Structures are given as structure tokens and as C-alpha cells.
Tab-separated table of C-alpha atoms and ligand atoms in Angstrom:
chain	number	residue	atom	x	y	z
A	269	UNK	CA	0.000	0.000	0.000
A	270	UNK	CA	2.769	2.408	1.132
A	271	UNK	CA	4.610	1.495	-2.033
A	272	UNK	CA	1.736	2.437	-4.314
A	273	UNK	CA	1.243	5.833	-2.558
A	274	UNK	CA	4.956	6.492	-3.034
A	275	UNK	CA	4.720	5.318	-6.635
A	276	UNK	CA	1.802	7.685	-7.230
A	277	UNK	CA	3.736	10.573	-5.715
A	278	UNK	CA	6.727	9.878	-7.901
A	279	UNK	CA	4.527	9.681	-10.995
A	280	UNK	CA	2.837	13.016	-10.130
A	281	UNK	CA	6.219	14.640	-9.521
A	282	UNK	CA	7.570	13.276	-12.782
A	283	UNK	CA	4.546	14.627	-14.677
A	284	UNK	CA	4.997	18.061	-13.073
A	285	UNK	CA	8.710	18.168	-13.967
A	286	UNK	CA	7.947	16.963	-17.495
A	287	UNK	CA	5.207	19.582	-17.903
A	288	UNK	CA	7.665	22.310	-16.933
A	289	UNK	CA	10.303	21.050	-19.395
A	290	UNK	CA	11.060	23.187	-22.477
A	291	UNK	CA	9.678	20.554	-24.849
A	292	UNK	CA	6.155	21.214	-23.640
A	293	UNK	CA	6.599	24.985	-23.489
A	294	UNK	CA	7.301	25.113	-27.207
A	295	UNK	CA	5.575	27.799	-29.259
A	296	UNK	CA	4.652	26.943	-32.838
A	297	UNK	CA	5.135	29.718	-35.382
A	298	UNK	CA	3.811	29.830	-38.938
A	299	UNK	CA	6.316	31.076	-41.510
A	300	UNK	CA	5.027	32.089	-44.958
A	301	UNK	CA	6.757	32.795	-48.258
A	302	UNK	CA	5.811	32.856	-51.927
A	303	UNK	CA	8.291	30.464	-53.495
A	304	UNK	CA	9.495	26.873	-53.134
A	305	UNK	CA	11.872	25.488	-50.512
A	306	UNK	CA	14.498	25.394	-53.319
A	307	UNK	CA	14.367	29.167	-53.769
A	308	UNK	CA	16.261	32.040	-52.130
A	309	UNK	CA	13.236	32.351	-49.800
A	310	UNK	CA	13.555	28.666	-48.908
A	311	UNK	CA	17.285	29.209	-48.235
A	312	UNK	CA	16.452	32.193	-46.020
A	313	UNK	CA	13.780	30.204	-44.168
A	314	UNK	CA	16.178	27.292	-43.526
A	315	UNK	CA	18.870	29.654	-42.187
A	316	UNK	CA	16.329	31.398	-39.943
A	317	UNK	CA	15.108	28.105	-38.508
A	318	UNK	CA	18.637	26.809	-37.949
A	319	UNK	CA	19.835	29.999	-36.256
A	320	UNK	CA	16.804	30.278	-33.976
A	321	UNK	CA	16.910	26.546	-33.204
A	322	UNK	CA	20.582	26.829	-32.168
A	323	UNK	CA	19.887	29.617	-29.699
A	324	UNK	CA	16.428	28.715	-28.410
A	325	UNK	CA	14.610	25.416	-28.662
A	326	UNK	CA	11.289	26.802	-27.472
A	327	UNK	CA	10.173	27.898	-30.927
A	328	UNK	CA	9.052	25.457	-33.591
A	329	UNK	CA	8.696	26.975	-37.030
A	330	UNK	CA	6.337	25.459	-39.551
A	331	UNK	CA	7.056	26.555	-43.106
A	332	UNK	CA	4.303	27.463	-45.577
A	333	UNK	CA	6.124	27.892	-48.916
A	334	UNK	CA	4.588	28.428	-52.384
A	335	UNK	CA	2.088	31.091	-51.238
A	336	UNK	CA	0.281	28.427	-49.170
A	337	UNK	CA	-1.013	31.165	-46.844
A	338	UNK	CA	-1.943	33.493	-49.722
A	339	UNK	CA	-0.306	36.229	-51.780
A	340	UNK	CA	2.222	38.560	-50.163
A	341	UNK	CA	-0.374	41.246	-49.451
A	342	UNK	CA	-2.535	38.724	-47.562
A	343	UNK	CA	0.499	37.388	-45.717
A	344	UNK	CA	1.447	40.882	-44.516
A	345	UNK	CA	-2.137	41.462	-43.381
A	346	UNK	CA	-1.830	38.118	-41.569
A	347	UNK	CA	1.274	39.389	-39.752
A	348	UNK	CA	-0.653	42.454	-38.608
A	349	UNK	CA	-3.565	40.317	-37.438
A	350	UNK	CA	-1.386	37.625	-35.864
A	351	UNK	CA	-2.570	34.785	-38.133
A	352	UNK	CA	0.923	34.583	-39.699
A	353	UNK	CA	3.987	34.759	-37.417
A	354	UNK	CA	7.027	35.123	-39.668
A	355	UNK	CA	7.268	35.925	-43.384
A	356	UNK	CA	9.771	36.513	-46.152
A	357	UNK	CA	8.362	39.000	-48.652
A	358	UNK	CA	9.361	41.450	-51.371
A	359	UNK	CA	9.185	45.237	-51.102
A	360	UNK	CA	6.725	45.080	-54.002
A	361	UNK	CA	4.255	44.102	-51.283
A	362	UNK	CA	5.512	46.024	-48.227
A	363	UNK	CA	5.255	49.292	-50.109
A	364	UNK	CA	1.475	49.209	-49.708
A	365	UNK	CA	1.900	49.010	-45.923
A	366	UNK	CA	5.114	50.974	-45.313
A	367	UNK	CA	5.193	53.491	-48.182
A	368	UNK	CA	8.731	54.688	-47.324
A	369	UNK	CA	10.190	51.330	-48.482
A	370	UNK	CA	9.057	52.201	-52.020
A	371	UNK	CA	12.161	54.307	-52.542
A	372	UNK	CA	14.197	51.108	-53.053
A	373	UNK	CA	11.791	50.146	-55.859
A	374	UNK	CA	12.737	53.142	-57.982
A	375	UNK	CA	14.056	51.752	-61.296
A	376	UNK	CA	17.715	52.214	-62.237
A	377	UNK	CA	18.577	53.355	-58.706
A	378	UNK	CA	21.331	50.852	-57.916
A	379	UNK	CA	24.380	50.081	-60.077
A	380	UNK	CA	24.946	46.536	-58.832
A	381	UNK	CA	24.417	44.146	-55.903
A	382	UNK	CA	27.282	45.638	-53.846
A	383	UNK	CA	25.782	49.104	-54.198
A	384	UNK	CA	22.331	47.896	-53.099
A	385	UNK	CA	23.644	45.828	-50.194
A	386	UNK	CA	25.802	48.742	-49.027
A	387	UNK	CA	22.787	51.070	-48.885
A	388	UNK	CA	20.496	48.532	-47.194
A	389	UNK	CA	23.176	47.816	-44.574
A	390	UNK	CA	23.723	51.542	-43.959
A	391	UNK	CA	21.811	53.965	-41.775
A	392	UNK	CA	19.314	54.469	-44.638
A	393	UNK	CA	18.348	50.781	-44.561
A	394	UNK	CA	18.305	50.685	-40.754
A	395	UNK	CA	16.035	53.737	-40.577
A	396	UNK	CA	13.671	52.107	-43.040
A	397	UNK	CA	13.441	48.951	-40.891
A	398	UNK	CA	12.551	51.202	-37.956
A	399	UNK	CA	9.491	52.478	-39.884
A	400	UNK	CA	7.743	49.081	-39.742
A	401	UNK	CA	6.494	49.169	-36.133
A	402	UNK	CA	4.639	52.416	-36.963
A	403	UNK	CA	2.583	50.330	-39.419
A	404	UNK	CA	1.836	47.319	-37.199
A	405	UNK	CA	4.773	45.209	-38.439
A	406	UNK	CA	8.262	44.236	-37.274
A	407	UNK	CA	11.118	43.989	-39.763
A	408	UNK	CA	14.187	41.990	-38.734
A	409	UNK	CA	16.470	42.390	-41.749
A	410	UNK	CA	16.804	43.135	-45.452
A	411	UNK	CA	16.897	39.963	-47.503
A	412	UNK	CA	17.369	39.938	-51.242
A	413	UNK	CA	15.977	38.741	-54.569
A	414	UNK	CA	18.394	40.389	-57.018
A	415	UNK	CA	17.854	42.578	-60.093
A	416	UNK	CA	14.585	42.115	-61.957
A	417	UNK	CA	14.591	41.120	-65.626
A	418	UNK	CA	11.857	40.758	-68.214
A	419	UNK	CA	10.537	37.440	-69.530
A	420	UNK	CA	7.901	37.021	-72.242
A	421	UNK	CA	6.736	34.660	-74.928
A	422	UNK	CA	6.239	37.118	-77.803
A	423	UNK	CA	9.679	38.393	-78.791
A	424	UNK	CA	13.235	39.175	-77.715
A	425	UNK	CA	13.177	42.614	-76.124
A	426	UNK	CA	16.388	44.563	-76.719
A	427	UNK	CA	15.269	48.195	-76.851
A	428	UNK	CA	12.468	50.273	-75.322
A	429	UNK	CA	10.772	50.085	-78.737
A	430	UNK	CA	10.510	46.277	-78.456
A	431	UNK	CA	8.705	46.335	-75.104
A	432	UNK	CA	5.941	48.692	-76.257
A	433	UNK	CA	2.489	47.118	-76.251
A	434	UNK	CA	3.490	43.924	-74.416
A	435	UNK	CA	1.070	42.755	-71.713
A	436	UNK	CA	3.293	42.359	-68.685
A	437	UNK	CA	2.378	41.290	-65.179
A	438	UNK	CA	4.018	43.495	-62.574
A	439	UNK	CA	3.827	43.388	-58.777
A	440	UNK	CA	1.128	45.424	-57.047
A	441	UNK	CA	3.600	48.273	-56.920
A	442	UNK	CA	2.710	51.809	-58.066
A	443	UNK	CA	6.403	52.756	-58.363
A	444	UNK	CA	6.981	50.040	-60.957
A	445	UNK	CA	3.638	50.771	-62.624
A	446	UNK	CA	4.676	54.364	-63.409
A	447	UNK	CA	7.879	53.216	-65.112
A	448	UNK	CA	6.233	50.475	-67.184
A	449	UNK	CA	3.466	52.817	-68.329
A	450	UNK	CA	6.145	55.306	-69.385
A	451	UNK	CA	7.652	52.511	-71.506
A	452	UNK	CA	4.303	51.927	-73.228
A	453	UNK	CA	3.756	48.526	-71.597
A	454	UNK	CA	0.246	47.239	-70.867
A	455	UNK	CA	1.154	46.635	-67.251
A	456	UNK	CA	-1.130	44.453	-65.094
A	457	UNK	CA	-0.465	44.580	-61.350
A	458	UNK	CA	-1.238	41.068	-60.138
A	459	UNK	CA	-0.550	38.903	-57.088
A	460	UNK	CA	2.111	36.238	-57.685
A	461	UNK	CA	-0.169	33.208	-57.126
A	462	UNK	CA	-2.207	34.259	-60.205
A	463	UNK	CA	0.761	34.651	-62.551
A	464	UNK	CA	1.236	31.076	-63.799
A	465	UNK	CA	-2.428	30.742	-64.806
A	466	UNK	CA	-2.448	34.166	-66.467
A	467	UNK	CA	0.637	33.191	-68.500
A	468	UNK	CA	-0.822	29.788	-69.409
A	469	UNK	CA	-4.087	31.341	-70.552
A	470	UNK	CA	-2.339	34.081	-72.527
A	471	UNK	CA	-3.966	36.836	-70.461
A	472	UNK	CA	-0.463	38.288	-70.193
A	473	UNK	CA	2.598	37.947	-72.436
A	474	UNK	CA	5.215	38.127	-69.735
A	475	UNK	CA	6.341	39.108	-66.289
A	476	UNK	CA	9.450	40.493	-64.638
A	477	UNK	CA	11.412	39.026	-61.741
A	478	UNK	CA	15.010	38.364	-60.698
A	479	UNK	CA	16.949	35.257	-61.796
A	480	UNK	CA	16.399	33.822	-58.300
A	481	UNK	CA	12.652	33.671	-59.031
A	482	UNK	CA	12.870	32.835	-62.755
A	483	UNK	CA	15.126	29.848	-62.023
A	484	UNK	CA	13.508	28.553	-58.811
A	485	UNK	CA	9.982	28.884	-60.234
A	486	UNK	CA	11.152	27.161	-63.472
A	487	UNK	CA	9.647	29.911	-65.586
A	488	UNK	CA	11.181	28.360	-68.722
A	489	UNK	CA	8.117	26.104	-68.651
A	490	UNK	CA	5.944	29.153	-69.396
A	491	UNK	CA	8.193	31.733	-71.060
A	492	UNK	CA	10.470	31.694	-74.133
A	493	UNK	CA	12.509	34.889	-73.835
A	494	UNK	CA	14.548	36.376	-71.030
A	495	UNK	CA	15.776	39.926	-71.621
A	496	UNK	CA	18.413	41.041	-69.123
A	497	UNK	CA	16.870	44.423	-68.391
A	498	UNK	CA	18.058	44.570	-64.743
A	499	UNK	CA	15.633	47.483	-64.507
A	500	UNK	CA	15.219	47.470	-60.756
A	501	UNK	CA	16.808	45.913	-57.695
A	502	UNK	CA	14.424	43.785	-55.606
A	503	UNK	CA	15.124	43.695	-51.885
A	504	UNK	CA	13.209	41.317	-49.648
A	505	UNK	CA	12.341	41.504	-45.980
A	506	UNK	CA	12.203	39.133	-43.056
A	507	UNK	CA	9.140	40.200	-41.069
A	508	UNK	CA	7.665	39.046	-37.755
A	509	UNK	CA	4.195	39.637	-36.414
A	510	UNK	CA	4.260	42.212	-33.604
A	511	UNK	CA	1.929	39.825	-31.726
A	512	UNK	CA	4.909	37.471	-31.500
A	513	UNK	CA	7.777	39.951	-31.330
A	514	UNK	CA	6.313	42.189	-28.635
A	515	UNK	CA	5.740	39.168	-26.391
A	516	UNK	CA	9.422	38.124	-26.505
A	517	UNK	CA	11.992	38.753	-23.782
A	518	UNK	CA	14.969	40.982	-24.684
A	519	UNK	CA	17.140	37.893	-25.063
A	520	UNK	CA	14.619	36.248	-27.400
A	521	UNK	CA	14.351	39.452	-29.447
A	522	UNK	CA	18.125	39.300	-29.986
A	523	UNK	CA	17.801	35.653	-31.055
A	524	UNK	CA	15.110	36.601	-33.592
A	525	UNK	CA	17.255	39.486	-34.849
A	526	UNK	CA	20.196	37.108	-35.303
A	527	UNK	CA	17.970	34.606	-37.125
A	528	UNK	CA	16.740	37.404	-39.408
A	529	UNK	CA	20.326	38.352	-40.257
A	530	UNK	CA	21.202	34.702	-40.937
A	531	UNK	CA	18.212	34.492	-43.307
A	532	UNK	CA	19.294	37.665	-45.109
A	533	UNK	CA	22.837	36.354	-45.604
A	534	UNK	CA	21.551	33.018	-46.907
A	535	UNK	CA	19.364	34.855	-49.430
A	536	UNK	CA	22.330	36.913	-50.610
A	537	UNK	CA	24.429	33.742	-50.973
A	538	UNK	CA	21.672	32.169	-53.064
A	539	UNK	CA	21.481	35.280	-55.258
A	540	UNK	CA	25.284	35.279	-55.740
A	541	UNK	CA	25.114	31.664	-56.923
A	542	UNK	CA	22.140	32.117	-59.243
A	543	UNK	CA	23.746	35.238	-60.737
A	544	UNK	CA	26.703	33.021	-61.705
A	545	UNK	CA	24.948	29.956	-63.054
A	546	UNK	CA	21.256	30.889	-63.475
A	547	UNK	CA	21.483	32.047	-67.085
A	548	UNK	CA	23.159	28.794	-68.096
A	549	UNK	CA	20.370	26.825	-66.374
A	550	UNK	CA	17.731	28.824	-68.239
A	551	UNK	CA	19.479	28.348	-71.594
A	552	UNK	CA	19.842	24.607	-70.976
A	553	UNK	CA	16.097	24.522	-70.432
A	554	UNK	CA	15.413	26.208	-73.747
A	555	UNK	CA	15.025	29.882	-72.854
A	556	UNK	CA	16.444	32.432	-75.264
A	557	UNK	CA	18.450	34.977	-73.335
A	558	UNK	CA	19.449	38.379	-74.662
A	559	UNK	CA	21.261	41.512	-73.466
A	560	UNK	CA	19.452	44.855	-73.803
A	561	UNK	CA	20.339	48.476	-74.508
A	562	UNK	CA	20.412	49.321	-70.802
A	563	UNK	CA	21.184	53.030	-71.290
A	564	UNK	CA	18.193	53.400	-73.618
A	565	UNK	CA	15.833	51.870	-71.018
A	566	UNK	CA	17.309	54.064	-68.305
A	567	UNK	CA	16.793	57.173	-70.431
A	568	UNK	CA	13.259	56.096	-71.340
A	569	UNK	CA	12.102	56.064	-67.705
A	570	UNK	CA	14.004	59.195	-66.672
A	571	UNK	CA	10.873	61.404	-67.050
A	572	UNK	CA	9.196	59.469	-64.205
A	573	UNK	CA	11.946	60.532	-61.816
A	574	UNK	CA	10.150	63.881	-61.263
A	575	UNK	CA	7.303	61.884	-59.655
A	576	UNK	CA	9.701	59.806	-57.585
A	577	UNK	CA	11.463	62.965	-56.385
A	578	UNK	CA	8.192	64.490	-55.233
A	579	UNK	CA	7.198	61.254	-53.484
A	580	UNK	CA	10.453	60.338	-51.726
A	581	UNK	CA	12.552	63.515	-51.932
A	582	UNK	CA	15.231	64.244	-54.515
A	583	UNK	CA	17.919	64.385	-51.843
A	584	UNK	CA	17.199	60.856	-50.577
A	585	UNK	CA	17.004	59.368	-54.079
A	586	UNK	CA	20.200	61.031	-55.223
A	587	UNK	CA	22.063	60.135	-52.028
A	588	UNK	CA	21.129	56.475	-52.612
A	589	UNK	CA	22.076	56.702	-56.294
A	590	UNK	CA	25.453	58.279	-55.493
A	591	UNK	CA	26.319	56.033	-52.550
A	592	UNK	CA	29.697	54.345	-53.086
B	794	PAF	O1	6.982	39.065	-58.392
B	794	PAF	C1	6.662	38.986	-57.201
B	794	PAF	O2	5.505	39.170	-56.796
B	794	PAF	C2	7.739	38.695	-56.181
B	794	PAF	O3	8.993	38.972	-56.696
B	794	PAF	C3	7.666	37.267	-55.672
B	794	PAF	C4	7.898	36.268	-56.772
B	794	PAF	C5	6.312	36.986	-55.014
B	794	PAF	C6	8.740	37.037	-54.620
B	794	PAF	O4	8.630	37.925	-53.566
């Protein structure tokens, strides 16, 4: 009898200790992104999960790749509402929530990846991240997609004349829209999850995205021509829902910040690799790739700069453009 009372006590104690163990205190977080696990977003997600897992085992991250939780606009709304916990998204989407980030979407602003990374890592980039909490979001770090290029199935585009009249899907981004309209494109702002069907059905002739997206989404299955327009740099962001972030201890916030930085670096590494071998992959899969008259495209959108100056300030735009 005594034995069984003792046994019961031990069992109760063991249950109490077990219940207090970290394994049962784990918090599950939903992480959303638009592309596959093989993409730069997938690489960023894996680095985030590894970094956070190394420093804190109380968080379990469940990935929702391939727009499984909706388009980027819906995902950002989800972060504000607390139905999505972590997300990797493009500035094409954040611009509608944090208008200041739109300055990085100005076409022909950055010379190359080093220039863009330098600006995003500088005070300008840091100040922009600090804008997010004012709009019900938390931004951990600047990730990256690379420079956007044009794909289409009608013709090789080499000059601004060639692009006129093409029906091109663009992101839901008014900064890009202005530039494409100036080029005489029939630009259709559209959420990414609708793009494949629109291309298949011929509702649009093409789209524009960086090599990271064109390669990882296997766009050669839907598009014949890639024109290396490099018309705009596409940053990405690692965002957390304030519902999660504001509930963290200071130590946990640092762990999330570190995970965000690890994700950003992994995305940049992916972009560096795809910049080296992506074009070869696309050619091997039958895409026709051509260079363009970059200076002619740059000159063709120059008139829109007056609008960008009035929206973001000439001083800011020129200081980004001139940054070394
Ligand atoms: O084109 C877009 O909408 C974005 O670049 C994408 C593919 C969703 C990645 O953020």
C-alpha cells in the first residue's frame, strides 16, 4: 500500500517536472513565403530556422512555402492580425503598408548588388526597418531577390521600342507601374499566385522578376525569352508579427534578430550563386536569353523621376544613387 502511494507521488512529480520542461513549453510559429523550398526564400527560411533553433529550442517553425497562406499582401495582413507569425516577402508588397520602403523600388537606382547591399546595410536601410512598427509590423532584416529582368513569350526585347504594347504582369507596386506605363507597356499589377495561370491562358505575355525567381519557379516552362533588363533591384524583408515579437523577452528578441540576419545572408548567398549559373540553367532549359540596350531603357524612364522625387525627396534618391 505504502509502495503504491509512493509510486503515485513519484509519478505526479515526474509529470509536473515533465510539464515544466522546455519541450512542452514550445511555441509553434507559422512562416510564410511565396516560393518553393528550393528558392532564395527557402534558403532564407532554412537559415532562420537553424539559427533560432541553435539559440532557443522553445520555438518550432512550420514553413508554408509556395504562397500556401496566400499572396504577399494577404500574408502581410496576416502578420498584422497575428494569423501569420514570420514571413519573407518582397518590397513590391511592403510598399502598400510601409510606403517609405518604395524608394528602393525606384528603377535604375542601384548600379549593382554591392551598391544595393551597401545602402540597405547603412543607416538608410536601418532607418527604413525602424518604420515598420509604426505600421503594425516588425522587420528583422533586409533579404534579397536580385535585379529584376523581363521574360515574355512574344519576342526578344532589346530596346524600349521592343517592349511597347506587351502585356506584362508586374507586382502590385505603383512605383513600378509608373515606369512600365512610361515605356508603353500594358502593365497588369497582379498577385504572384495568379501569374502562372495568367501566363498559361495568354492573359499576359510576360512578367518580370530576378533570376532567383525565374530559375527557382522554373519559368522556362511558361516563357520563351529572357531579356536582361536589370531594370530594378528587388530587396526582400524578413518580417515578424508584432503579436509574437512584442511578447518576446529581450534575449529572445536578440535571437530573432540574429535569425533574421542569418536568413538575409543566406538569401544573398543564393542570389550570388544564381547570378553566376542561373542564365546557363535557363538556356539549358530552352530559354532564349538576350542583353538589352540598358542606357536606352534608363533614359526612357528618366521622365518618371520627377514623380519619384516628389514622393520620396530628390535628396534621398540622389544620395542612394550616389552612394559608393
Ligand atoms: O513578383 C513577385 O511578386 C515577387 O517577386 C515574388 C515572386 C512573389 C517574390 O517575392
